[in-house]
Every structure is written in C-alpha cells, then in structure tokens.
C-alpha cells in the first residue's frame, strides 16, 4: 500500500494533523504541478516541499538564502532518517567533496543550496547527471525587486533549472503576498501554470493589539516588567531607536540584546544565537531581524513604531507563538511614526513609481491602525483570506467601544477642505480648523470666516487622528502628488464627502473606551527619557 502524506507527517515529523493549506499544496506538487504557496511566517512551509521530496523519485533541491539556518534544517532531517545535505559557503573543501559524493551515489534526497552556489562548476557537473524532481525556492520574494529582500543571486535560478536534464517541478514559497511580488515570482522563475495557494494567515493564538498613545516608553517598560520571564521581540524602525531602547533596558538589568544592519555580521549572528538559545530574553531590533527564525517560545512582539506595510507587520508578529501557545502582539502607535516611515521611504527610494507603491502600502497600514473594525478580519481581507471564526482576540473586538455620531465634526472638516483654493496636506487643514496663527495659514486664500478656528476644541493630535479616521473610512481621500522634492500626500474630497455634506449619510465611528491606564511611573522611565534626550543632543 502507498504511504500517504499524512502517514509521513505522523511517522517522520510526529505531528497529528496538517495545518490549513499544507495538504493541498503537497498533493498538488506530488501530482506534478508547479506551485506558488503564500503562507505566513511560521505557517509551516518547509513541510510542504519536504514531504513531496520524500514521495517523488529523484532529488529535491531547496534554494534558500538563509545560510545560517541550513545546517539546523538538514540536521533535523537527518535525525528523522532522511538523507539530506547542504551546500553553502560555510562548508570546508573536504565537506563539500563529501556532499558531492553523496549526491553522486544517490545518498541525498533533499539538498539545500545557497543561491550563490547555483553556478559552481563542480556542483553542476554532478547535478546535471542526476534526476532532479523538484526545485523548491524558499523565501521566493527574494527574486523580486519589489520585495524587501531582493537578492541578485536569485536570478541564477531559472538558468540553473533550464540546464537540468529534465524540467523539474518548480515550487515557490513566501510569506509576502503583494501582487507585484507574486507576479515577479511567477515570471522570473518561469513557473509553469502554477497552482497558487494563499493560506494559514489566521493565527488564532496571536492577540492583536494596537495602542494609540504617545506614552510609549511607559507602556513598554511596564510591559517588560510584567513579563520578565518570557521571551519577546521589540521592533523599532531606526537603528538609533533600537540602540536607545536596548541601552535603557540593559541599564535596568534585563537580559536584552540588539540586532540591526549597523552591527557586524559576527555580532548579529552572536546576538541572534543568544536569543534563540534563551541566553537573553528580549531582542530589540529593526526589521532586519527575524527572517527564517524558528524559535517556538516567543510570547510577545512589541512594535515600538508603525511598520512600513501590513506584510511587514504580519511577518514580524508571525514570529510569536510558533508553539501554538497564546502570544501577545502590541503595536504602539503615535502619528509621528507616519512621518518617520515617510522619511525612510524618501531617503531610501529613488524610483518615483516604487515610491508611490511604498506610500500606498504605508497608507494601508495607517488605515489598519485607524480602523474600528476587527483587526484580524482586516488583515485576513488584505491577504485575500476570509475569516471563519468569530474574533475574540484583537483590541478592537475586545474593547468594543461606543458608536458615536461624528457627522457634524466631519462636515466641518469637509467644508474647510472645500473652501480651500487647492488641495493641502493634513497639517495645513488641522492648522486652519484650529485657527493657527502660523504665517503660512494666515497667508492662505480662502473663505476664512466660515471654518477658521472652528475646531479649536480638538487638540491638533486628536484632529489629525480624526481626519485620518475619516480617510480610513472612505469619507475623504488621500492622494500622493509628485513634487520636485519627492512625493507628498494631500487630502481630497470624494463622493462620500459630498454625501455627508448633503446629509445623505451619517458618519458613525466606534470610539475606543478610554484606555484603562495600567502604566506605572518608575525610575527606569525617567532614565530612558533622559538617555534618549542625551543621545538626541549628541
Ligand atoms: P515557515 O517556513 O512557514 O515560517 P516552518 O516550516 O519553519 O514555517 O514551520 C514552523 C513551525 O511549525 C515548525 O516548528 C514546524 O515544525 C511546525 N509545523 C509545521 N507544520 C506543522 C503541523 N502540521 N503540525 C504541527 N506543527 C507544524
Ligand atoms: Mg521557512
């Protein structure tokens, strides 16, 4: 009798059930289809190409950029009794020879290869003589210039495949779901009529909390104090911010380390290992940290700043709770974060089209933050998956605030924008409505009397939040404009705005209950504040 994928899962891996999506993907591959599988970080992609490797005749080659993790993966497979090897720059000459010999003698079923090695002539001589049944490309978004981890060496993959004796099944795996990246993967890798799977995005054990508060330090310090025995990651958007948070926690005696692109390769590797081995509990990092990390017991992920996109956000929180246990994800948001992210886009991207694409992603992230809907539902919608169960695990659903009629306030904002002679950014609109004495505002040409200072009762932060909320609910539009110093966003009226003005529709928004303040003052907070201002002065 034939052994089924489920048998293999039980027997070799010791797991009882497949996770959502895994079995369909595996069956498609075994039935000779190219596959593009999009599954979140921690969703269980490896099994999807490893099980077919055991069923199909011939060798499966896994292309992966994660050299530091190959050895672990191969060792695990070997322990399970599967003939596996890897080829990357960490092998000595004699080890490399040994691997080549094993391939020659049909003693290798799964071979992990770093993409840089795909054109090494001695490897090619050996592999061209063999039947390769599957080429699995892990972290496949690395082929795309649109992705955040573009690798030139991934361009070698199609040449490598074309020169094999037979056309293998080509399978691609990634956690990145954007359309551009998806198209690039199919095109660059020449996938042949691939079956596309998007699954497993719902991680029920992760609670998703977005906290709009300027008192981030307080919150953070209070949180780590109350979770001292758990492992967690703090993501911040700049190296400097990482250093500040790290130093503040270290000074307080926490077991903490850091990771960002400004540290040497060795230091990064060392710090990562300390975290994986539980020698330290807290990792403070930029988004450079985490690809491919499979640490089961990460109990919380705190975003100290807003990430660049929903993909980035989901990938980063996906590192929590891989063991299936309840884990907490907390995004601390302040409107200033949007500016920081915009600054980072401006500083790092030249191409105007790519810039606009980045801004769109940023806006989608902002929309998520301001939504009063279920966060989980919005995220799943974004990835093209539908939510099956009720959510009782996100701060919007748990904190179900009152619905408040904000039509009047919305009308004030809309009529202000309507009376301005051309379109402006959010700051200018806020300044006009709050009656700012700013020279720029006083020089404006518009019908001042009717809306100038009309919304003084709002603080400028609250008013900004309110306008952003109107945008995220579709009552206003944000458009990106191309200027001589890059792109800038302005607010525009749309059909919905007109309907509000005509009193055809109401603006009803859910207001979060006044957040239960659980912060405690402590001396660490003061320390961190003074530390930060010192560094800022340097
Ligand atoms: P990804 O590559 O998608 O980030 P991995 O393949 O590294 O995820 O898998 C993440 C974790 O989930 C691993 O520890 C893996 O052993 C585990 N896992 C995968 N599939 C299952 C399953 N069906 N049942 C239980 N655990 C699983
Ligand atoms: Mg993986």
XYZ file of C-alpha atoms and ligand atoms in Angstrom:
566
model
C 0.000 0.000 0.000
C 1.171 3.505 -0.800
C 2.314 5.664 2.031
C 0.290 8.898 2.203
C 1.481 12.409 3.055
C -0.403 12.114 6.337
C 1.493 8.916 7.177
C 4.746 10.740 6.567
C 3.617 13.635 8.743
C 2.766 11.252 11.584
C 5.698 8.938 11.231
C 8.585 11.285 10.484
C 7.511 14.593 11.972
C 5.362 13.287 14.792
C 2.504 15.717 14.072
C -1.094 14.537 14.088
C -2.714 16.904 11.604
C -1.831 19.088 8.694
C -2.265 22.770 9.134
C -4.587 24.691 6.853
C -3.353 24.556 3.272
C -0.463 22.151 3.735
C -2.140 19.019 2.422
C -3.498 20.675 -0.753
C -0.096 22.111 -1.546
C 1.623 18.770 -1.021
C -0.880 16.918 -3.194
C -0.540 19.463 -5.990
C 3.207 19.046 -6.025
C 3.018 15.268 -5.966
C 0.602 15.491 -8.906
C 3.244 17.268 -10.920
C 2.112 20.893 -10.661
C 4.250 23.954 -10.231
C 3.145 25.749 -7.092
C 3.302 29.208 -5.614
C 2.455 28.983 -1.937
C 1.946 32.056 0.171
C 1.861 31.293 3.839
C 2.741 33.484 6.755
C 5.918 33.190 8.723
C 5.600 30.202 10.998
C 2.801 28.786 8.869
C 4.742 25.614 8.086
C 6.121 25.981 4.571
C 9.081 23.609 4.918
C 6.902 20.528 5.291
C 5.113 21.458 2.050
C 8.215 20.800 -0.049
C 9.870 18.232 2.202
C 7.049 15.691 2.122
C 6.833 15.679 -1.709
C 10.616 15.286 -1.734
C 10.177 12.009 0.115
C 7.433 10.801 -2.188
C 8.829 11.782 -5.589
C 11.590 9.911 -7.471
C 14.836 11.878 -7.579
C 16.446 14.731 -5.739
C 14.714 17.819 -4.382
C 16.827 20.934 -4.393
C 15.829 23.638 -1.934
C 17.164 27.093 -2.721
C 17.324 29.188 0.421
C 19.092 32.433 1.302
C 19.228 31.530 4.978
C 22.683 30.035 5.198
C 22.800 30.228 8.972
C 19.706 28.034 9.280
C 20.538 25.389 6.670
C 22.641 23.291 8.955
C 19.898 23.078 11.567
C 17.307 22.142 8.991
C 19.478 19.464 7.448
C 20.473 18.090 10.856
C 16.805 17.837 11.807
C 16.016 15.936 8.609
C 18.941 13.595 9.204
C 17.741 12.861 12.725
C 14.388 11.941 11.208
C 16.197 9.474 8.983
C 16.009 11.462 5.750
C 19.082 11.763 3.539
C 19.707 15.483 3.414
C 22.711 17.714 2.691
C 23.506 21.377 2.196
C 25.901 23.397 0.093
C 26.905 26.896 1.125
C 29.995 28.964 1.845
C 30.348 27.589 5.375
C 31.455 24.138 4.147
C 35.163 23.257 4.084
C 36.558 21.780 0.866
C 36.505 18.260 2.211
C 32.943 18.603 3.496
C 31.920 19.910 0.094
C 33.557 16.933 -1.625
C 31.715 14.601 0.703
C 28.366 16.165 -0.163
C 29.085 15.914 -3.891
C 29.982 12.240 -3.427
C 26.743 11.557 -1.591
C 24.806 13.117 -4.451
C 26.730 11.032 -6.978
C 25.992 7.857 -5.036
C 22.274 8.597 -4.666
C 22.648 9.191 -0.955
C 20.906 12.540 -0.962
C 17.167 13.052 -1.231
C 16.965 16.707 -0.184
C 19.707 19.176 -0.955
C 19.702 22.722 0.400
C 21.716 25.115 -1.765
C 22.543 28.782 -1.288
C 21.617 30.668 -4.490
C 25.201 31.945 -4.943
C 26.312 28.355 -5.353
C 23.976 27.502 -8.230
C 26.670 28.120 -10.842
C 29.644 26.387 -9.175
C 31.010 24.168 -11.922
C 31.853 21.086 -9.825
C 28.364 21.104 -8.365
C 26.803 21.475 -11.812
C 28.820 18.582 -13.231
C 27.450 16.306 -10.531
C 23.856 17.521 -10.518
C 23.410 17.522 -14.332
C 23.944 13.799 -14.200
C 21.055 13.235 -11.798
C 17.291 13.373 -11.915
C 16.055 16.426 -10.054
C 12.342 16.038 -9.349
C 11.634 19.300 -7.550
C 13.322 22.661 -7.217
C 11.777 24.391 -4.205
C 12.518 28.059 -3.834
C 12.174 29.214 -0.266
C 11.757 32.903 0.567
C 10.849 33.296 -3.109
C 10.124 37.019 -2.729
C 13.913 37.460 -2.926
C 13.609 37.265 -6.750
C 11.547 40.432 -6.782
C 12.868 43.958 -6.802
C 9.559 44.957 -5.248
C 10.170 42.794 -2.213
C 12.136 43.945 0.785
C 14.896 41.344 0.436
C 15.869 41.390 -3.229
C 18.885 39.124 -3.929
C 20.696 39.286 -7.243
C 21.780 35.660 -6.898
C 18.142 34.540 -7.156
C 18.353 35.494 -10.844
C 20.547 32.436 -11.339
C 17.715 30.069 -10.537
C 15.953 29.948 -13.958
C 19.248 29.306 -15.803
C 20.055 26.550 -13.403
C 16.655 24.932 -13.920
C 16.786 25.285 -17.704
C 20.003 23.337 -17.898
C 18.842 20.350 -15.874
C 18.294 17.067 -17.702
C 14.572 17.178 -17.165
C 12.274 20.066 -16.242
C 11.621 19.518 -12.523
C 8.505 20.607 -10.672
C 9.226 24.144 -9.569
C 7.720 25.306 -6.307
C 7.984 28.732 -4.711
C 7.296 29.663 -1.088
C 6.997 33.051 0.532
C 5.159 34.980 3.208
C 4.924 38.088 1.043
C 1.540 38.453 -0.565
C 1.653 41.621 -2.633
C 0.538 41.407 -6.250
C 3.747 42.805 -7.722
C 5.884 40.313 -5.844
C 3.585 37.458 -6.784
C 3.764 38.374 -10.498
C 7.531 38.717 -10.337
C 7.929 35.284 -8.771
C 5.853 33.598 -11.462
C 7.645 35.475 -14.242
C 11.240 35.404 -13.108
C 11.122 31.768 -12.052
C 9.207 30.737 -15.177
C 6.591 28.898 -13.157
C 4.503 26.786 -15.488
C 0.800 27.433 -14.954
C 1.327 27.284 -11.212
C -1.339 26.489 -8.651
C -1.425 29.395 -6.279
C -2.225 28.849 -2.609
C -2.785 31.515 -0.022
C -3.435 30.078 3.359
C -2.781 29.874 7.012
C -2.782 33.597 7.627
C -5.151 33.307 10.523
C -3.022 32.772 13.598
C -5.626 32.407 16.283
C -3.158 32.227 19.124
C -1.866 35.743 18.450
C -3.760 38.560 20.092
C -3.507 41.736 18.079
C -3.463 44.984 19.982
C -2.981 48.451 18.597
C -2.493 51.141 21.162
C -2.641 54.760 20.132
C -0.718 56.504 22.798
C 2.194 58.874 22.916
C 3.360 57.339 26.223
C 5.228 54.521 24.531
C 8.176 54.273 26.905
C 5.977 53.986 29.912
C 3.953 51.294 28.287
C 6.994 49.369 27.128
C 8.787 49.436 30.450
C 5.698 48.468 32.324
C 5.117 45.618 29.930
C 8.576 44.081 30.133
C 8.465 44.410 33.896
C 5.301 42.332 33.975
C 6.612 39.738 31.532
C 10.090 39.256 32.861
C 10.240 35.520 32.396
C 9.031 35.474 28.816
C 10.858 35.862 25.518
C 9.884 38.754 23.307
C 10.942 40.983 20.451
C 10.767 44.755 20.323
C 10.789 46.133 16.787
C 11.739 49.749 16.172
C 12.122 51.476 12.836
C 15.592 53.019 13.130
C 18.956 51.806 14.396
C 19.165 54.733 16.751
C 15.840 53.889 18.304
C 16.958 50.261 18.699
C 20.128 51.395 20.469
C 18.190 53.686 22.795
C 15.668 51.091 23.843
C 18.334 48.429 24.182
C 20.559 50.600 26.376
C 17.665 51.624 28.565
C 16.645 48.041 29.209
C 20.205 46.855 29.698
C 20.830 49.520 32.291
C 17.821 48.257 34.181
C 19.277 44.754 34.258
C 17.137 42.990 31.681
C 18.580 40.139 29.617
C 18.480 42.018 26.353
C 20.328 42.107 23.046
C 20.058 44.012 19.780
C 20.053 43.472 16.029
C 20.267 45.914 13.141
C 22.138 46.394 9.885
C 24.725 48.642 11.515
C 26.218 45.773 13.529
C 28.887 43.453 12.109
C 27.875 40.068 10.750
C 29.509 38.285 13.687
C 27.802 40.440 16.283
C 24.445 39.929 14.651
C 24.949 36.195 14.471
C 26.094 36.068 18.075
C 23.144 38.119 19.308
C 20.682 36.060 17.315
C 22.051 32.850 18.769
C 21.872 34.190 22.316
C 18.209 34.879 21.733
C 17.478 31.533 20.132
C 19.215 29.704 22.969
C 17.315 31.653 25.647
C 20.503 33.236 26.982
C 18.750 36.546 26.627
C 15.027 37.133 26.841
C 14.448 40.327 24.893
C 15.630 41.185 21.396
C 15.439 44.814 20.314
C 15.706 45.007 16.535
C 14.942 46.692 13.268
C 13.102 44.733 10.611
C 16.495 43.305 9.572
C 15.919 40.715 12.287
C 13.966 37.545 12.056
C 13.786 36.080 8.554
C 13.568 32.320 8.843
C 13.888 32.279 12.609
C 12.073 29.342 14.116
C 12.040 29.966 17.840
C 8.948 28.384 19.320
C 8.527 30.274 22.584
C 8.375 33.937 21.645
C 5.498 35.100 23.850
C 5.202 38.709 22.735
C 6.177 41.098 19.964
C 6.010 44.816 20.570
C 6.205 47.271 17.699
C 7.620 50.449 19.118
C 6.938 52.107 15.768
C 4.498 51.551 12.972
C 5.878 49.126 10.354
C 6.065 50.031 6.661
C 3.310 47.748 5.474
C 0.762 45.186 6.580
C 3.019 42.479 5.128
C 5.940 43.604 7.232
C 3.701 43.825 10.276
C 2.240 40.376 9.844
C 5.575 38.802 9.094
C 7.059 40.350 12.216
C 4.275 39.412 14.601
C 4.200 35.957 12.971
C 7.396 35.157 14.838
C 5.448 34.999 18.069
C 3.689 31.887 19.285
C 5.073 29.333 16.874
C 4.451 26.684 19.517
C 0.725 27.454 19.254
C 0.520 28.968 22.741
C -1.241 32.292 23.357
C 1.034 35.193 22.495
C 0.595 38.933 22.549
C 1.317 41.390 19.750
C 1.236 45.045 20.589
C 1.671 47.936 18.221
C 2.375 51.241 19.899
C 1.339 53.994 17.579
C 1.927 57.712 17.537
C 1.125 59.870 14.476
C 4.800 60.879 14.358
C 5.578 57.309 13.210
C 3.982 58.017 9.871
C 6.439 60.828 9.291
C 9.388 58.652 10.270
C 8.325 55.983 7.799
C 7.809 58.574 5.076
C 11.229 59.950 5.773
C 12.716 56.451 5.462
C 10.954 55.964 2.119
C 12.209 59.323 0.855
C 15.746 58.570 1.968
C 15.955 55.074 0.523
C 13.976 55.028 -2.721
C 14.689 56.922 -5.930
C 12.261 55.490 -8.438
C 9.060 57.582 -8.283
C 6.781 54.673 -9.097
C 8.239 52.483 -6.392
C 7.966 55.394 -4.029
C 4.251 55.683 -4.686
C 3.854 51.925 -4.241
C 5.570 52.201 -0.851
C 3.339 55.084 0.141
C 0.283 53.079 -0.790
C 1.438 50.274 1.484
C 2.118 52.742 4.233
C -1.366 54.169 3.843
C -2.880 50.684 4.071
C -1.006 50.210 7.333
C -2.315 53.560 8.605
C -5.833 52.528 7.569
C -5.473 49.341 9.563
C -4.381 51.278 12.615
C -7.348 53.617 12.419
C -9.998 51.095 11.566
C -12.708 50.411 14.101
C -13.356 47.011 12.526
C -11.832 43.762 13.712
C -8.071 43.934 13.095
C -7.881 40.238 12.369
C -10.615 40.484 9.761
C -8.926 43.450 8.067
C -5.582 41.673 7.933
C -7.090 38.494 6.504
C -9.021 40.575 3.945
C -5.765 42.174 2.949
C -4.181 38.788 2.301
C -7.212 37.567 0.389
C -8.341 35.084 3.023
C -11.725 35.118 4.747
C -12.151 34.807 8.472
C -14.013 31.725 9.525
C -14.443 32.137 13.257
C -15.502 34.979 15.490
C -12.579 37.025 16.696
C -12.216 37.492 20.404
C -8.588 38.265 20.321
C -7.954 41.775 18.999
C -8.102 45.060 20.839
C -10.914 46.400 18.648
C -13.165 43.422 19.312
C -12.336 43.170 22.996
C -12.536 46.848 23.594
C -15.826 47.320 21.846
C -16.395 51.000 22.381
C -19.476 53.039 21.763
C -20.595 54.106 18.331
C -20.613 57.884 18.229
C -22.245 60.137 15.637
C -19.492 62.361 14.280
C -21.392 63.745 11.304
C -21.219 67.340 12.452
C -17.471 67.265 13.024
C -16.963 65.547 9.689
C -18.975 68.288 7.983
C -16.696 70.915 9.489
C -13.616 69.172 8.114
C -15.176 68.650 4.708
C -16.374 72.219 4.332
C -12.965 73.506 5.352
C -11.310 71.439 2.623
C -13.958 72.505 0.118
C -13.268 76.172 0.815
C -9.515 75.968 0.374
C -8.454 77.024 -3.102
C -6.285 73.986 -3.769
C -5.529 70.730 -2.009
C -3.356 70.673 1.088
C -1.793 68.156 3.402
C -3.334 67.182 6.694
C -1.220 69.554 8.801
C -2.459 72.633 6.964
C -6.077 71.562 7.311
C -5.598 70.968 11.028
C -3.958 74.372 11.404
C -6.815 76.154 9.651
C -9.502 74.369 11.635
C -7.714 75.081 14.901
C -7.197 78.740 13.971
C -3.413 78.649 13.934
C -1.586 81.978 13.752
C 1.060 80.325 11.584
C 2.155 82.724 8.813
C 1.529 80.107 6.143
C -2.026 79.758 7.335
C -2.693 83.478 7.600
C -1.482 83.954 4.030
C -3.881 81.366 2.638
C -6.556 82.457 0.243
C -9.820 81.031 1.381
C -13.088 81.907 2.913
C -11.633 82.175 6.414
C -14.680 83.285 8.294
C -16.592 80.085 7.965
C -14.102 77.416 9.029
C -11.032 79.138 10.511
C -10.732 78.075 14.148
C -13.964 76.122 14.007
C -12.489 73.045 15.660
C -10.404 74.628 18.398
C -11.807 72.198 20.931
C -9.703 69.423 19.371
C -6.008 69.101 20.149
C -4.013 69.041 16.943
C -3.150 65.388 17.501
C -6.791 64.444 18.028
C -7.874 66.387 14.992
C -5.204 64.712 12.890
C -6.381 61.356 14.173
C -9.956 62.277 13.367
C -9.128 63.291 9.788
C -7.089 60.120 9.331
C -10.031 58.158 10.609
C -12.308 59.851 8.069
C -9.818 58.871 5.373
C -9.629 55.288 6.532
C -13.424 55.060 6.450
C -13.541 56.420 2.912
C -15.122 59.793 3.741
C -12.026 61.543 2.358
C -9.230 60.533 0.003
C -5.502 60.889 0.310
C -3.642 61.331 -2.942
C 0.086 61.185 -3.439
C 1.423 64.061 -5.524
C 4.719 64.112 -7.300
C 6.668 67.242 -6.435
C 10.231 68.326 -7.080
C 11.333 67.053 -3.667
C 9.631 63.687 -3.872
C 6.017 62.800 -3.259
C 3.685 64.442 -0.796
C 0.167 63.498 0.263
C -2.819 65.819 0.109
C -6.390 65.361 1.233
C -9.185 65.437 -1.334
C -12.947 65.271 -1.211
C -14.738 62.350 -2.825
C -18.320 61.282 -3.463
C -18.768 60.148 0.114
C -17.688 63.568 1.390
C -20.354 65.191 -0.771
C -22.975 62.829 0.562
C -22.001 63.744 4.113
C -22.340 67.455 3.347
C -25.750 66.867 1.782
C -26.756 64.965 4.917
C -27.438 61.858 2.885
C -25.228 59.730 5.104
C -24.084 59.846 8.688
C -20.543 59.453 9.968
C -20.731 56.974 12.795
C -17.465 55.933 14.344
C -16.628 53.489 17.054
C -14.719 55.170 19.828
C -12.366 53.102 21.910
C -13.238 53.138 25.580
C -10.902 55.398 27.499
C -7.895 53.130 27.684
C -7.517 51.534 31.054
C -4.276 53.041 32.168
C -2.083 50.335 33.587
C 1.134 52.267 33.389
C 3.134 52.755 36.496
C 5.646 55.503 36.920
C 9.055 54.112 37.575
C 12.562 55.299 37.647
C 13.500 53.378 34.513
C 11.125 55.503 32.536
C 12.859 58.646 33.688
C 16.207 57.085 32.888
C 15.161 56.150 29.410
C 13.798 59.603 28.749
C 16.988 61.319 29.841
C 19.066 58.811 27.921
C 17.096 59.469 24.799
C 17.405 63.202 25.063
C 21.162 62.874 25.679
C 21.586 60.814 22.562
C 19.417 63.190 20.580
C 21.684 66.061 21.630
C 24.892 64.284 20.577
P 7.704 28.802 7.768
O 8.854 28.346 6.922
O 6.421 28.857 7.032
O 7.991 30.079 8.500
P 8.272 26.387 9.214
O 8.236 25.463 8.072
O 9.605 26.777 9.735
O 7.454 27.719 8.899
O 7.360 25.779 10.368
C 7.129 26.489 11.570
C 6.934 25.532 12.721
O 5.685 24.881 12.612
C 7.981 24.443 12.760
O 8.393 24.287 14.088
C 7.250 23.231 12.235
O 7.810 22.043 12.715
C 5.849 23.463 12.755
N 4.816 22.771 11.956
C 4.699 22.782 10.616
N 3.640 22.043 10.206
C 3.057 21.563 11.338
C 1.898 20.734 11.598
N 1.143 20.248 10.619
N 1.609 20.450 12.886
C 2.372 20.945 13.880
N 3.458 21.727 13.711
C 3.811 22.026 12.458
Mg 10.701 28.898 6.288
